Amino acid sequence: MYKKLLLLIFFIFPLLSSNSFEEKPLILDKSYVKIGYGIVHLPDNENVSQGVGDGAIDNVFPQAKYDLKYDSGSSFSIAAGNRFRNFAFELAIDQIVCDVDSVTSDTAIRATSGDISLRTIMINAHYYPDFLKFGKANLYLGLGIGITEKVDLDESGITGSRASSNLGFKSSSDLFNPTYQYILGLEYSVNNYISIYSEVKNTIVKSVHLARGSSKETYGSMEMNPMSALIGLKFSF
């Protein structure tokens, strides 16, 4: 009797196990691409130290601090991703450009115009809560992590009694800065394939060291915090 029971268990258990633990494929609701355009506010950077050596702005005043002030700018964004139930994951590239209002210090050198650009490459995760869905509209929250592939500062209109006579323009940049961002978005479904979306992004770019060339640091470490508001179209397929 016991032998028959053991044989029955031995025969049935593998069948139950194969059905119970069978891996089910991950089904993605929709893939998508989206493009957006908007405005950017870039907070000023104040009390930024200058570089040393060949990259120094003015070696006579090595302890000088610089204030970089920016005007409002624009942002262009493109992203591709997948939506799965209440979640979405995407790769996004944003190009941010702001005009420079001025670069001043307690030395006799001043820049009165120019621009600064940042290009971010981010992996974003979005969450669409059911309780924030209102008909065809759905609010969502997002987090992103990645890099700012390039920060580029162009200064022009350089004046002052200590400015070189042939220095009317200068450019400095930094590459591959750690970056993260917070996202609040709203998506409205026009139909099954097209949506209108709007996003507010708060992006933090860490440890920016602007330099002319690979080792000529112009400005010391600073943090940049562009805040953008975008509107765009999302195409699902």
Coordinates of N, CA and C in Angstrom, one line a residue:
M1 N 0.8 -1.2 0.0 CA 0.0 0.0 0.0 C 0.9 1.3 0.0
Y2 N 1.8 1.3 0.9 CA 2.7 2.4 1.0 C 3.6 2.6 -0.3
K3 N 4.0 1.5 -0.8 CA 4.8 1.6 -2.0 C 4.0 2.1 -3.2
K4 N 2.7 1.8 -3.3 CA 1.8 2.3 -4.3 C 1.6 3.8 -4.1
L5 N 1.4 4.2 -2.9 CA 1.2 5.7 -2.6 C 2.5 6.5 -2.9
L6 N 3.6 6.0 -2.6 CA 4.9 6.7 -2.9 C 5.1 6.8 -4.4
L7 N 4.8 5.7 -5.1 CA 4.9 5.7 -6.6 C 3.9 6.7 -7.2
L8 N 2.7 6.9 -6.6 CA 1.7 7.8 -7.1 C 2.2 9.3 -6.9
I9 N 2.8 9.5 -5.7 CA 3.3 10.9 -5.4 C 4.5 11.2 -6.3
F10 N 5.3 10.2 -6.5 CA 6.5 10.4 -7.3 C 6.2 10.7 -8.7
F11 N 5.1 10.1 -9.2 CA 4.6 10.4 -10.6 C 3.9 11.7 -10.8
I12 N 3.1 12.0 -9.8 CA 2.2 13.3 -9.9 C 3.0 14.5 -9.6
F13 N 3.9 14.5 -8.7 CA 4.6 15.7 -8.2 C 5.4 16.5 -9.3
P14 N 6.1 15.7 -10.2 CA 6.8 16.4 -11.3 C 5.8 17.1 -12.2
L15 N 4.6 16.5 -12.4 CA 3.7 17.2 -13.3 C 3.1 18.5 -12.7
L16 N 2.8 18.4 -11.4 CA 2.3 19.6 -10.7 C 3.4 20.7 -10.7
S17 N 4.6 20.3 -10.4 CA 5.7 21.2 -10.4 C 6.0 21.9 -11.7
S18 N 5.9 21.2 -12.8 CA 6.2 21.8 -14.1 C 5.1 22.8 -14.4
N19 N 3.8 22.6 -14.0 CA 2.8 23.5 -14.3 C 2.8 24.7 -13.3
S20 N 3.2 24.5 -12.1 CA 3.2 25.5 -11.1 C 4.3 26.5 -11.3
F21 N 5.4 26.0 -11.7 CA 6.6 26.9 -11.8 C 7.0 27.2 -13.2
E22 N 6.1 27.0 -14.1 CA 6.4 27.4 -15.5 C 6.6 28.9 -15.7
E23 N 7.6 29.3 -16.3 CA 7.9 30.7 -16.5 C 7.0 31.3 -17.6
K24 N 6.3 32.3 -17.2 CA 5.4 33.0 -18.1 C 6.1 34.2 -18.8
P25 N 5.9 34.4 -20.1 CA 6.6 35.4 -20.8 C 6.1 36.8 -20.3
L26 N 7.1 37.8 -20.2 CA 6.7 39.1 -19.9 C 6.1 39.8 -21.1
I27 N 4.8 40.2 -20.9 CA 4.1 40.9 -22.0 C 4.1 42.4 -21.8
L28 N 4.7 43.1 -22.8 CA 4.7 44.5 -22.8 C 3.5 45.1 -23.4
D29 N 2.8 46.0 -22.7 CA 1.6 46.5 -23.2 C 1.8 47.3 -24.5
K30 N 2.8 48.2 -24.5 CA 3.0 49.0 -25.7 C 4.5 49.5 -25.7
S31 N 5.1 49.6 -26.9 CA 6.3 50.3 -27.1 C 5.9 51.7 -27.5
Y32 N 6.8 52.7 -27.3 CA 6.5 54.0 -27.7 C 7.8 54.8 -28.0
V33 N 7.6 55.9 -28.7 CA 8.6 57.0 -28.9 C 7.8 58.3 -28.6
K34 N 8.6 59.3 -28.1 CA 7.9 60.5 -27.8 C 9.0 61.7 -28.0
I35 N 8.4 62.8 -28.5 CA 9.3 64.0 -28.7 C 8.6 65.2 -28.0
G36 N 9.4 66.0 -27.4 CA 8.8 67.2 -26.7 C 9.7 68.4 -26.7
Y37 N 9.1 69.5 -26.5 CA 9.9 70.8 -26.5 C 9.3 71.7 -25.4
G38 N 10.2 72.5 -24.7 CA 9.7 73.3 -23.7 C 10.7 74.3 -23.2
I39 N 10.4 74.9 -22.1 CA 11.3 76.0 -21.5 C 12.0 75.5 -20.3
V40 N 13.2 76.2 -20.0 CA 14.1 75.7 -19.0 C 14.4 76.9 -18.1
H41 N 14.4 76.7 -16.8 CA 15.0 77.7 -15.8 C 16.3 77.0 -15.3
L42 N 17.4 77.7 -15.4 CA 18.7 77.2 -14.9 C 19.1 78.2 -13.8
P43 N 19.1 77.7 -12.5 CA 19.5 78.6 -11.4 C 21.0 79.1 -11.6
D44 N 21.2 80.3 -11.1 CA 22.6 80.8 -11.3 C 23.6 80.0 -10.4
N45 N 24.8 80.0 -10.8 CA 25.9 79.5 -10.0 C 26.7 80.7 -9.4
E46 N 26.8 80.7 -8.1 CA 27.5 81.8 -7.4 C 28.7 81.3 -6.6
N47 N 29.7 82.2 -6.5 CA 30.9 81.9 -5.7 C 31.6 80.7 -6.2
V48 N 31.8 80.6 -7.5 CA 32.5 79.5 -8.1 C 34.0 79.9 -8.2
S49 N 34.8 79.0 -7.7 CA 36.2 79.2 -7.8 C 36.8 79.0 -9.2
Q50 N 37.9 79.6 -9.5 CA 38.5 79.4 -10.8 C 39.5 78.3 -10.8
G51 N 39.9 77.9 -12.0 CA 41.0 76.9 -12.1 C 42.3 77.4 -11.8
V52 N 43.3 76.5 -11.8 CA 44.7 76.9 -11.5 C 45.6 76.6 -12.7
G53 N 46.7 77.2 -12.7 CA 47.7 76.9 -13.8 C 47.2 77.5 -15.1
D54 N 47.4 76.8 -16.2 CA 47.1 77.3 -17.6 C 45.7 77.6 -17.8
G55 N 44.8 76.9 -17.0 CA 43.4 77.2 -17.2 C 42.8 78.3 -16.4
A56 N 43.6 78.9 -15.5 CA 43.1 80.0 -14.6 C 42.7 81.2 -15.5
I57 N 41.6 81.8 -15.0 CA 41.1 83.0 -15.7 C 42.0 84.2 -15.4
D58 N 42.5 84.3 -14.2 CA 43.3 85.5 -13.8 C 44.2 85.0 -12.7
N59 N 45.5 84.7 -13.0 CA 46.4 84.2 -11.9 C 46.8 85.3 -10.9
V60 N 46.6 86.5 -11.2 CA 46.9 87.6 -10.3 C 45.9 87.5 -9.1
F61 N 44.7 87.0 -9.3 CA 43.7 86.9 -8.3 C 43.2 85.4 -8.2
P62 N 44.1 84.5 -7.6 CA 43.8 83.1 -7.7 C 42.6 82.7 -6.8
Q63 N 42.3 83.5 -5.8 CA 41.2 83.2 -4.9 C 39.9 83.9 -5.3
A64 N 39.9 84.5 -6.5 CA 38.6 85.1 -6.9 C 37.5 84.2 -7.1
K65 N 36.3 84.6 -6.8 CA 35.1 83.9 -7.0 C 34.2 84.5 -8.2
Y66 N 33.5 83.6 -8.9 CA 32.8 84.0 -10.1 C 31.3 83.7 -9.9
D67 N 30.5 84.6 -10.4 CA 29.1 84.4 -10.4 C 28.6 84.3 -11.9
L68 N 28.0 83.1 -12.2 CA 27.5 82.8 -13.5 C 26.0 82.9 -13.5
K69 N 25.4 83.9 -14.3 CA 24.0 84.1 -14.3 C 23.4 83.8 -15.7
Y70 N 22.3 83.1 -15.7 CA 21.7 82.6 -16.9 C 20.3 83.1 -17.1
D71 N 20.0 83.2 -18.4 CA 18.6 83.6 -18.8 C 17.8 82.3 -19.0
S72 N 16.5 82.4 -19.1 CA 15.7 81.2 -19.4 C 16.1 80.7 -20.7
G73 N 15.9 79.3 -20.9 CA 16.3 78.7 -22.2 C 15.2 77.7 -22.7
S74 N 15.6 76.8 -23.5 CA 14.7 75.9 -24.1 C 15.3 74.5 -24.0
S75 N 14.4 73.5 -24.1 CA 14.8 72.1 -24.0 C 14.1 71.3 -25.1
F76 N 14.8 70.4 -25.8 CA 14.3 69.5 -26.8 C 14.5 68.1 -26.2
S77 N 13.5 67.2 -26.3 CA 13.6 65.9 -25.7 C 13.1 64.8 -26.7
I78 N 13.8 63.7 -26.7 CA 13.3 62.5 -27.5 C 13.6 61.3 -26.6
A79 N 12.6 60.4 -26.6 CA 12.7 59.2 -25.8 C 12.0 58.0 -26.5
A80 N 12.5 56.8 -26.1 CA 11.9 55.6 -26.6 C 11.8 54.6 -25.4
G81 N 10.7 53.9 -25.3 CA 10.5 53.0 -24.2 C 9.4 52.0 -24.3
N82 N 9.1 51.4 -23.2 CA 8.0 50.4 -23.2 C 7.1 50.6 -21.9
R83 N 5.8 50.5 -22.1 CA 4.8 50.6 -21.1 C 4.4 49.2 -20.7
F84 N 4.4 48.9 -19.4 CA 3.9 47.6 -18.9 C 3.0 47.9 -17.7
R85 N 1.7 47.7 -17.9 CA 0.7 47.9 -16.9 C 0.8 49.4 -16.4
N86 N 1.2 49.5 -15.1 CA 1.2 50.8 -14.5 C 2.7 51.4 -14.5
F87 N 3.6 50.7 -15.2 CA 4.9 51.2 -15.2 C 5.4 51.4 -16.7
A88 N 6.4 52.3 -16.8 CA 7.0 52.5 -18.1 C 8.5 52.7 -17.9
F89 N 9.3 52.2 -18.8 CA 10.8 52.4 -18.7 C 11.3 52.9 -20.1
E90 N 12.1 54.0 -20.1 CA 12.5 54.6 -21.3 C 14.0 55.1 -21.3
L91 N 14.5 55.2 -22.4 CA 15.8 55.9 -22.6 C 15.5 57.3 -23.2
A92 N 16.0 58.3 -22.6 CA 15.6 59.7 -23.0 C 16.9 60.5 -23.2
I93 N 16.9 61.4 -24.2 CA 18.0 62.3 -24.5 C 17.4 63.7 -24.5
D94 N 17.9 64.6 -23.7 CA 17.5 66.0 -23.6 C 18.6 66.9 -24.0
Q95 N 18.3 67.9 -24.8 CA 19.3 69.0 -25.2 C 18.7 70.3 -24.6
I96 N 19.5 70.9 -23.7 CA 19.1 72.1 -23.0 C 20.1 73.2 -23.4
V97 N 19.5 74.4 -23.7 CA 20.3 75.5 -24.1 C 19.8 76.8 -23.4
C98 N 20.6 77.5 -22.7 CA 20.3 78.8 -22.1 C 21.3 79.9 -22.4
D99 N 20.8 81.1 -22.6 CA 21.7 82.2 -22.8 C 22.4 82.6 -21.5
V100 N 23.6 83.1 -21.6 CA 24.4 83.6 -20.4 C 24.0 85.1 -20.3
D101 N 23.5 85.4 -19.1 CA 23.3 86.8 -18.8 C 24.6 87.6 -18.6
S102 N 25.4 87.0 -17.7 CA 26.7 87.6 -17.4 C 27.5 86.6 -16.6
V103 N 28.8 86.8 -16.6 CA 29.8 86.2 -15.7 C 30.6 87.3 -15.1
T104 N 30.5 87.4 -13.8 CA 31.2 88.5 -13.1 C 32.0 88.0 -11.9
S105 N 32.9 88.8 -11.4 CA 33.7 88.5 -10.3 C 34.2 89.8 -9.6
D106 N 35.1 89.6 -8.6 CA 35.7 90.7 -7.9 C 37.0 91.1 -8.6
T107 N 37.3 90.6 -9.8 CA 38.4 91.0 -10.6 C 37.9 91.9 -11.7
A108 N 38.8 92.5 -12.5 CA 38.4 93.4 -13.6 C 38.1 92.7 -14.9
I109 N 37.5 91.5 -14.9 CA 37.1 90.8 -16.1 C 35.6 90.4 -16.0
R110 N 35.0 90.6 -17.1 CA 33.5 90.3 -17.1 C 33.1 89.8 -18.5
A111 N 32.2 88.8 -18.5 CA 31.6 88.4 -19.8 C 30.1 88.8 -19.8
T112 N 29.7 89.4 -20.9 CA 28.4 90.0 -20.9 C 27.4 89.2 -21.7
S113 N 27.8 88.1 -22.4 CA 26.9 87.3 -23.2 C 27.5 85.9 -23.4
G114 N 26.7 85.1 -24.1 CA 27.2 83.8 -24.4 C 26.0 82.8 -24.2
D115 N 26.3 81.5 -24.2 CA 25.3 80.5 -23.9 C 25.9 79.3 -23.2
I116 N 25.0 78.5 -22.6 CA 25.5 77.2 -22.0 C 24.5 76.1 -22.5
S117 N 25.1 75.0 -22.8 CA 24.2 73.9 -23.2 C 24.6 72.6 -22.4
L118 N 23.6 71.8 -22.2 CA 23.7 70.5 -21.5 C 23.0 69.4 -22.3
R119 N 23.6 68.3 -22.5 CA 23.0 67.2 -23.2 C 23.0 66.0 -22.2
T120 N 21.7 65.6 -21.8 CA 21.6 64.5 -20.8 C 21.1 63.2 -21.5
I121 N 21.6 62.1 -21.0 CA 21.2 60.8 -21.5 C 20.7 60.0 -20.3
M122 N 19.4 59.7 -20.2 CA 18.8 59.2 -18.9 C 18.0 57.9 -19.2
I123 N 18.0 57.1 -18.2 CA 17.1 55.9 -18.1 C 16.1 56.3 -17.0
N124 N 14.8 56.5 -17.5 CA 13.7 56.9 -16.6 C 12.7 55.8 -16.4
A125 N 12.2 55.8 -15.1 CA 11.2 54.9 -14.8 C 9.9 55.7 -14.4
H126 N 8.8 55.4 -15.0 CA 7.5 56.1 -14.7 C 6.5 55.2 -14.0
Y127 N 5.8 55.8 -13.1 CA 4.7 55.0 -12.4 C 3.4 55.7 -12.6
Y128 N 2.4 55.0 -13.2 CA 1.1 55.5 -13.5 C 0.1 55.0 -12.4
P129 N -0.2 55.7 -11.3 CA -1.1 55.2 -10.3 C -2.6 55.2 -10.8
D130 N -3.3 54.2 -10.5 CA -4.7 54.1 -10.9 C -5.5 55.2 -10.3
F131 N -5.2 55.6 -9.1 CA -6.0 56.6 -8.4 C -5.8 58.0 -9.0
L132 N -4.7 58.2 -9.9 CA -4.5 59.4 -10.5 C -4.9 59.4 -12.0
K133 N -5.8 58.5 -12.4 CA -6.3 58.4 -13.7 C -7.7 59.0 -13.7
F134 N -7.9 59.9 -14.7 CA -9.2 60.6 -14.8 C -9.6 60.5 -16.3
G135 N -10.4 59.5 -16.6 CA -10.9 59.4 -18.0 C -9.7 59.0 -18.9
K136 N -9.4 59.8 -19.9 CA -8.3 59.6 -20.8 C -7.0 60.2 -20.3
A137 N -7.1 60.9 -19.2 CA -5.9 61.6 -18.7 C -5.3 60.8 -17.5
N138 N -4.0 60.7 -17.4 CA -3.3 60.0 -16.3 C -2.1 60.7 -15.8
L139 N -2.1 61.1 -14.6 CA -0.8 61.7 -14.0 C 0.2 60.6 -13.7
Y140 N 1.4 60.9 -13.8 CA 2.4 59.9 -13.5 C 3.7 60.5 -12.8
L141 N 4.4 59.7 -12.1 CA 5.6 60.1 -11.4 C 6.8 59.4 -12.0
G142 N 7.9 60.0 -12.0 CA 9.1 59.4 -12.6 C 10.4 59.7 -11.9
L143 N 11.4 58.8 -12.0 CA 12.7 59.0 -11.5 C 13.7 58.6 -12.7
G144 N 14.8 59.3 -12.8 CA 15.7 59.0 -13.8 C 17.2 59.1 -13.3
I145 N 18.0 58.3 -13.9 CA 19.4 58.3 -13.5 C 20.2 58.1 -14.8
G146 N 21.4 58.8 -14.9 CA 22.2 58.7 -16.1 C 23.4 59.7 -16.1
I147 N 23.7 60.3 -17.2 CA 24.8 61.2 -17.3 C 24.4 62.4 -18.1
T148 N 25.1 63.5 -17.8 CA 25.1 64.6 -18.7 C 26.4 64.5 -19.6
E149 N 26.1 64.1 -20.8 CA 27.2 63.7 -21.8 C 28.1 64.9 -22.0
K150 N 27.5 66.1 -22.0 CA 28.4 67.3 -22.2 C 27.8 68.5 -21.7
V151 N 28.6 69.3 -21.0 CA 28.2 70.7 -20.6 C 29.2 71.6 -21.3
D152 N 28.6 72.6 -22.0 CA 29.5 73.5 -22.8 C 29.1 74.9 -22.6
L153 N 30.1 75.7 -22.1 CA 29.9 77.1 -21.8 C 30.7 77.9 -22.8
D154 N 29.9 78.8 -23.5 CA 30.6 79.8 -24.4 C 30.4 81.2 -23.9
E155 N 31.5 81.9 -23.6 CA 31.4 83.2 -23.1 C 31.9 84.2 -24.2
S156 N 31.1 85.3 -24.4 CA 31.5 86.3 -25.3 C 31.3 87.7 -24.7
G157 N 31.6 88.7 -25.4 CA 31.5 90.1 -24.8 C 32.3 90.3 -23.6
I158 N 33.6 89.7 -23.6 CA 34.5 89.8 -22.5 C 35.1 91.1 -22.4
T159 N 34.9 91.8 -21.3 CA 35.4 93.2 -21.1 C 36.1 93.3 -19.8
G160 N 36.7 94.5 -19.5 CA 37.4 94.8 -18.3 C 38.8 95.1 -18.5
S161 N 39.4 95.9 -17.6 CA 40.8 96.4 -17.8 C 41.8 95.2 -17.7
R162 N 41.5 94.1 -17.2 CA 42.4 93.0 -17.1 C 42.1 91.9 -18.2
A163 N 41.1 92.1 -19.0 CA 40.8 91.2 -20.1 C 41.8 91.4 -21.2
S164 N 42.3 90.3 -21.8 CA 43.3 90.3 -22.9 C 42.6 90.9 -24.1
S165 N 43.4 91.7 -24.8 CA 42.8 92.5 -25.9 C 42.3 91.5 -27.0
N166 N 42.9 90.3 -27.1 CA 42.4 89.4 -28.2 C 41.5 88.3 -27.7
L167 N 41.0 88.5 -26.4 CA 40.1 87.5 -25.8 C 38.7 88.0 -25.9
G168 N 38.0 87.9 -27.0 CA 36.7 88.3 -27.1 C 35.7 87.1 -26.9
F169 N 36.2 85.9 -27.0 CA 35.4 84.7 -26.9 C 36.2 83.6 -26.2
K170 N 35.5 82.8 -25.4 CA 36.2 81.6 -24.9 C 35.1 80.5 -24.6
S171 N 35.6 79.3 -24.7 CA 34.7 78.1 -24.6 C 35.3 77.2 -23.6
S172 N 34.5 76.6 -22.7 CA 35.0 75.6 -21.8 C 33.9 74.5 -21.6
S173 N 34.3 73.3 -21.3 CA 33.3 72.2 -21.3 C 33.7 71.1 -20.3
D174 N 32.7 70.2 -20.0 CA 33.0 69.1 -19.2 C 32.2 67.9 -19.7
L175 N 32.6 66.7 -19.5 CA 32.0 65.5 -20.1 C 31.6 64.5 -19.0
F176 N 30.5 63.8 -19.3 CA 30.1 62.6 -18.5 C 30.0 62.9 -17.0
N177 N 29.1 63.8 -16.7 CA 28.8 64.1 -15.3 C 27.6 63.2 -14.7
P178 N 27.7 62.7 -13.5 CA 26.6 61.9 -13.0 C 25.3 62.8 -12.8
T179 N 24.2 62.3 -13.2 CA 23.0 63.1 -13.3 C 21.8 62.2 -12.8
Y180 N 20.9 62.9 -12.1 CA 19.6 62.2 -11.8 C 18.5 63.3 -11.9
Q181 N 17.2 62.8 -11.9 CA 16.1 63.7 -12.1 C 14.8 63.1 -11.5
Y182 N 13.9 64.1 -11.2 CA 12.6 63.8 -10.8 C 11.6 64.3 -11.8
I183 N 10.5 63.5 -12.0 CA 9.6 63.8 -13.1 C 8.2 63.8 -12.6
L184 N 7.4 64.8 -13.0 CA 5.9 64.8 -12.8 C 5.3 65.0 -14.1
G185 N 4.4 64.1 -14.6 CA 3.9 64.2 -15.9 C 2.4 64.0 -16.0
L186 N 1.9 64.4 -17.1 CA 0.4 64.2 -17.4 C 0.3 63.7 -18.8
E187 N -0.4 62.6 -19.0 CA -0.6 62.1 -20.4 C -2.1 62.0 -20.7
Y188 N -2.4 62.4 -21.9 CA -3.8 62.4 -22.4 C -3.9 61.6 -23.7
S189 N -4.6 60.5 -23.6 CA -4.7 59.6 -24.8 C -5.7 60.1 -25.8
V190 N -5.2 60.5 -27.0 CA -6.1 60.9 -28.1 C -6.8 59.7 -28.7
N191 N -6.0 58.6 -28.9 CA -6.5 57.3 -29.3 C -5.6 56.2 -28.9
N192 N -5.7 55.1 -29.4 CA -4.8 54.0 -29.0 C -3.3 54.1 -29.4
Y193 N -3.1 55.1 -30.3 CA -1.7 55.2 -30.8 C -1.0 56.6 -30.6
I194 N -1.8 57.6 -30.3 CA -1.3 58.9 -30.1 C -1.7 59.5 -28.7
S195 N -0.8 60.1 -28.0 CA -1.1 60.8 -26.8 C -0.4 62.1 -26.8
I196 N -0.9 63.0 -26.0 CA -0.3 64.3 -25.7 C 0.2 64.3 -24.3
Y197 N 1.5 64.6 -24.1 CA 2.0 64.6 -22.7 C 2.7 65.9 -22.4
S198 N 2.7 66.1 -21.1 CA 3.4 67.2 -20.5 C 4.2 66.8 -19.3
E199 N 5.5 67.3 -19.2 CA 6.3 66.9 -18.1 C 7.0 68.1 -17.4
V200 N 7.2 68.0 -16.1 CA 8.0 68.9 -15.4 C 9.2 68.1 -14.9
K201 N 10.4 68.5 -15.2 CA 11.6 67.8 -14.8 C 12.5 68.6 -13.9
N202 N 12.9 68.0 -12.8 CA 13.9 68.7 -12.0 C 15.2 67.8 -12.1
T203 N 16.2 68.4 -12.8 CA 17.4 67.6 -13.1 C 18.6 68.1 -12.3
I204 N 19.4 67.2 -11.7 CA 20.6 67.6 -10.9 C 21.8 67.0 -11.6
V205 N 22.7 67.9 -12.0 CA 24.0 67.5 -12.6 C 25.1 67.8 -11.6
K206 N 25.8 66.7 -11.2 CA 26.8 66.8 -10.2 C 28.2 67.0 -10.7
S207 N 29.0 67.7 -9.9 CA 30.5 67.8 -10.1 C 30.9 68.3 -11.5
V208 N 30.4 69.5 -11.9 CA 30.7 70.0 -13.2 C 32.0 70.8 -13.0
H209 N 33.1 70.5 -13.8 CA 34.3 71.2 -13.8 C 34.6 71.6 -15.2
L210 N 34.3 72.9 -15.5 CA 34.4 73.4 -16.9 C 35.9 73.7 -17.1
A211 N 36.4 73.2 -18.3 CA 37.8 73.4 -18.6 C 37.9 73.6 -20.1
R212 N 39.1 74.3 -20.4 CA 39.5 74.5 -21.8 C 40.6 73.5 -22.1
G213 N 40.2 72.5 -22.9 CA 41.1 71.3 -23.1 C 41.0 70.3 -22.1
S214 N 41.8 69.3 -22.1 CA 41.6 68.1 -21.2 C 42.1 68.4 -19.8
S215 N 43.0 69.4 -19.6 CA 43.5 69.6 -18.2 C 43.5 71.1 -17.8
K216 N 43.0 72.0 -18.6 CA 43.0 73.4 -18.3 C 41.7 73.8 -17.7
E217 N 41.6 73.5 -16.4 CA 40.3 73.8 -15.7 C 40.1 75.3 -15.6
T218 N 38.9 75.8 -16.1 CA 38.6 77.2 -16.1 C 37.8 77.6 -14.8
Y219 N 36.8 76.7 -14.5 CA 36.0 76.9 -13.3 C 36.0 75.7 -12.4
G220 N 36.0 75.9 -11.1 CA 36.0 74.8 -10.2 C 34.7 74.1 -10.1
S221 N 34.6 73.1 -9.2 CA 33.4 72.3 -9.1 C 32.1 73.1 -8.8
M222 N 31.0 72.8 -9.6 CA 29.7 73.4 -9.3 C 28.6 72.3 -9.6
E223 N 27.5 72.6 -9.1 CA 26.3 71.7 -9.4 C 25.3 72.5 -10.2
M224 N 24.7 71.9 -11.2 CA 23.7 72.5 -12.1 C 22.4 71.9 -11.9
N225 N 21.3 72.7 -11.9 CA 20.0 72.2 -11.6 C 19.0 72.7 -12.6
P226 N 19.0 72.3 -13.8 CA 18.0 72.8 -14.8 C 16.6 72.2 -14.5
M227 N 15.6 73.1 -14.5 CA 14.2 72.7 -14.3 C 13.5 73.0 -15.5
S228 N 12.9 72.0 -16.1 CA 12.2 72.2 -17.4 C 10.8 71.8 -17.4
A229 N 10.0 72.5 -18.3 CA 8.6 72.1 -18.5 C 8.4 71.9 -20.0
L230 N 7.9 70.7 -20.3 CA 7.8 70.2 -21.7 C 6.4 69.9 -22.1
I231 N 6.1 70.0 -23.3 CA 4.9 69.4 -23.9 C 5.3 68.7 -25.2
G232 N 4.6 67.6 -25.5 CA 5.0 66.9 -26.7 C 4.0 65.8 -27.1
L233 N 4.4 65.0 -28.1 CA 3.5 63.9 -28.6 C 4.2 62.6 -28.3
K234 N 3.4 61.6 -28.0 CA 3.8 60.2 -27.8 C 3.1 59.3 -28.8
F235 N 3.9 58.5 -29.4 CA 3.4 57.5 -30.5 C 3.6 56.1 -30.0
S236 N 2.5 55.4 -29.8 CA 2.6 54.0 -29.3 C 2.3 53.0 -30.4
F237 N 2.9 51.9 -30.3 CA 2.8 50.8 -31.3 C 3.0 49.5 -30.8

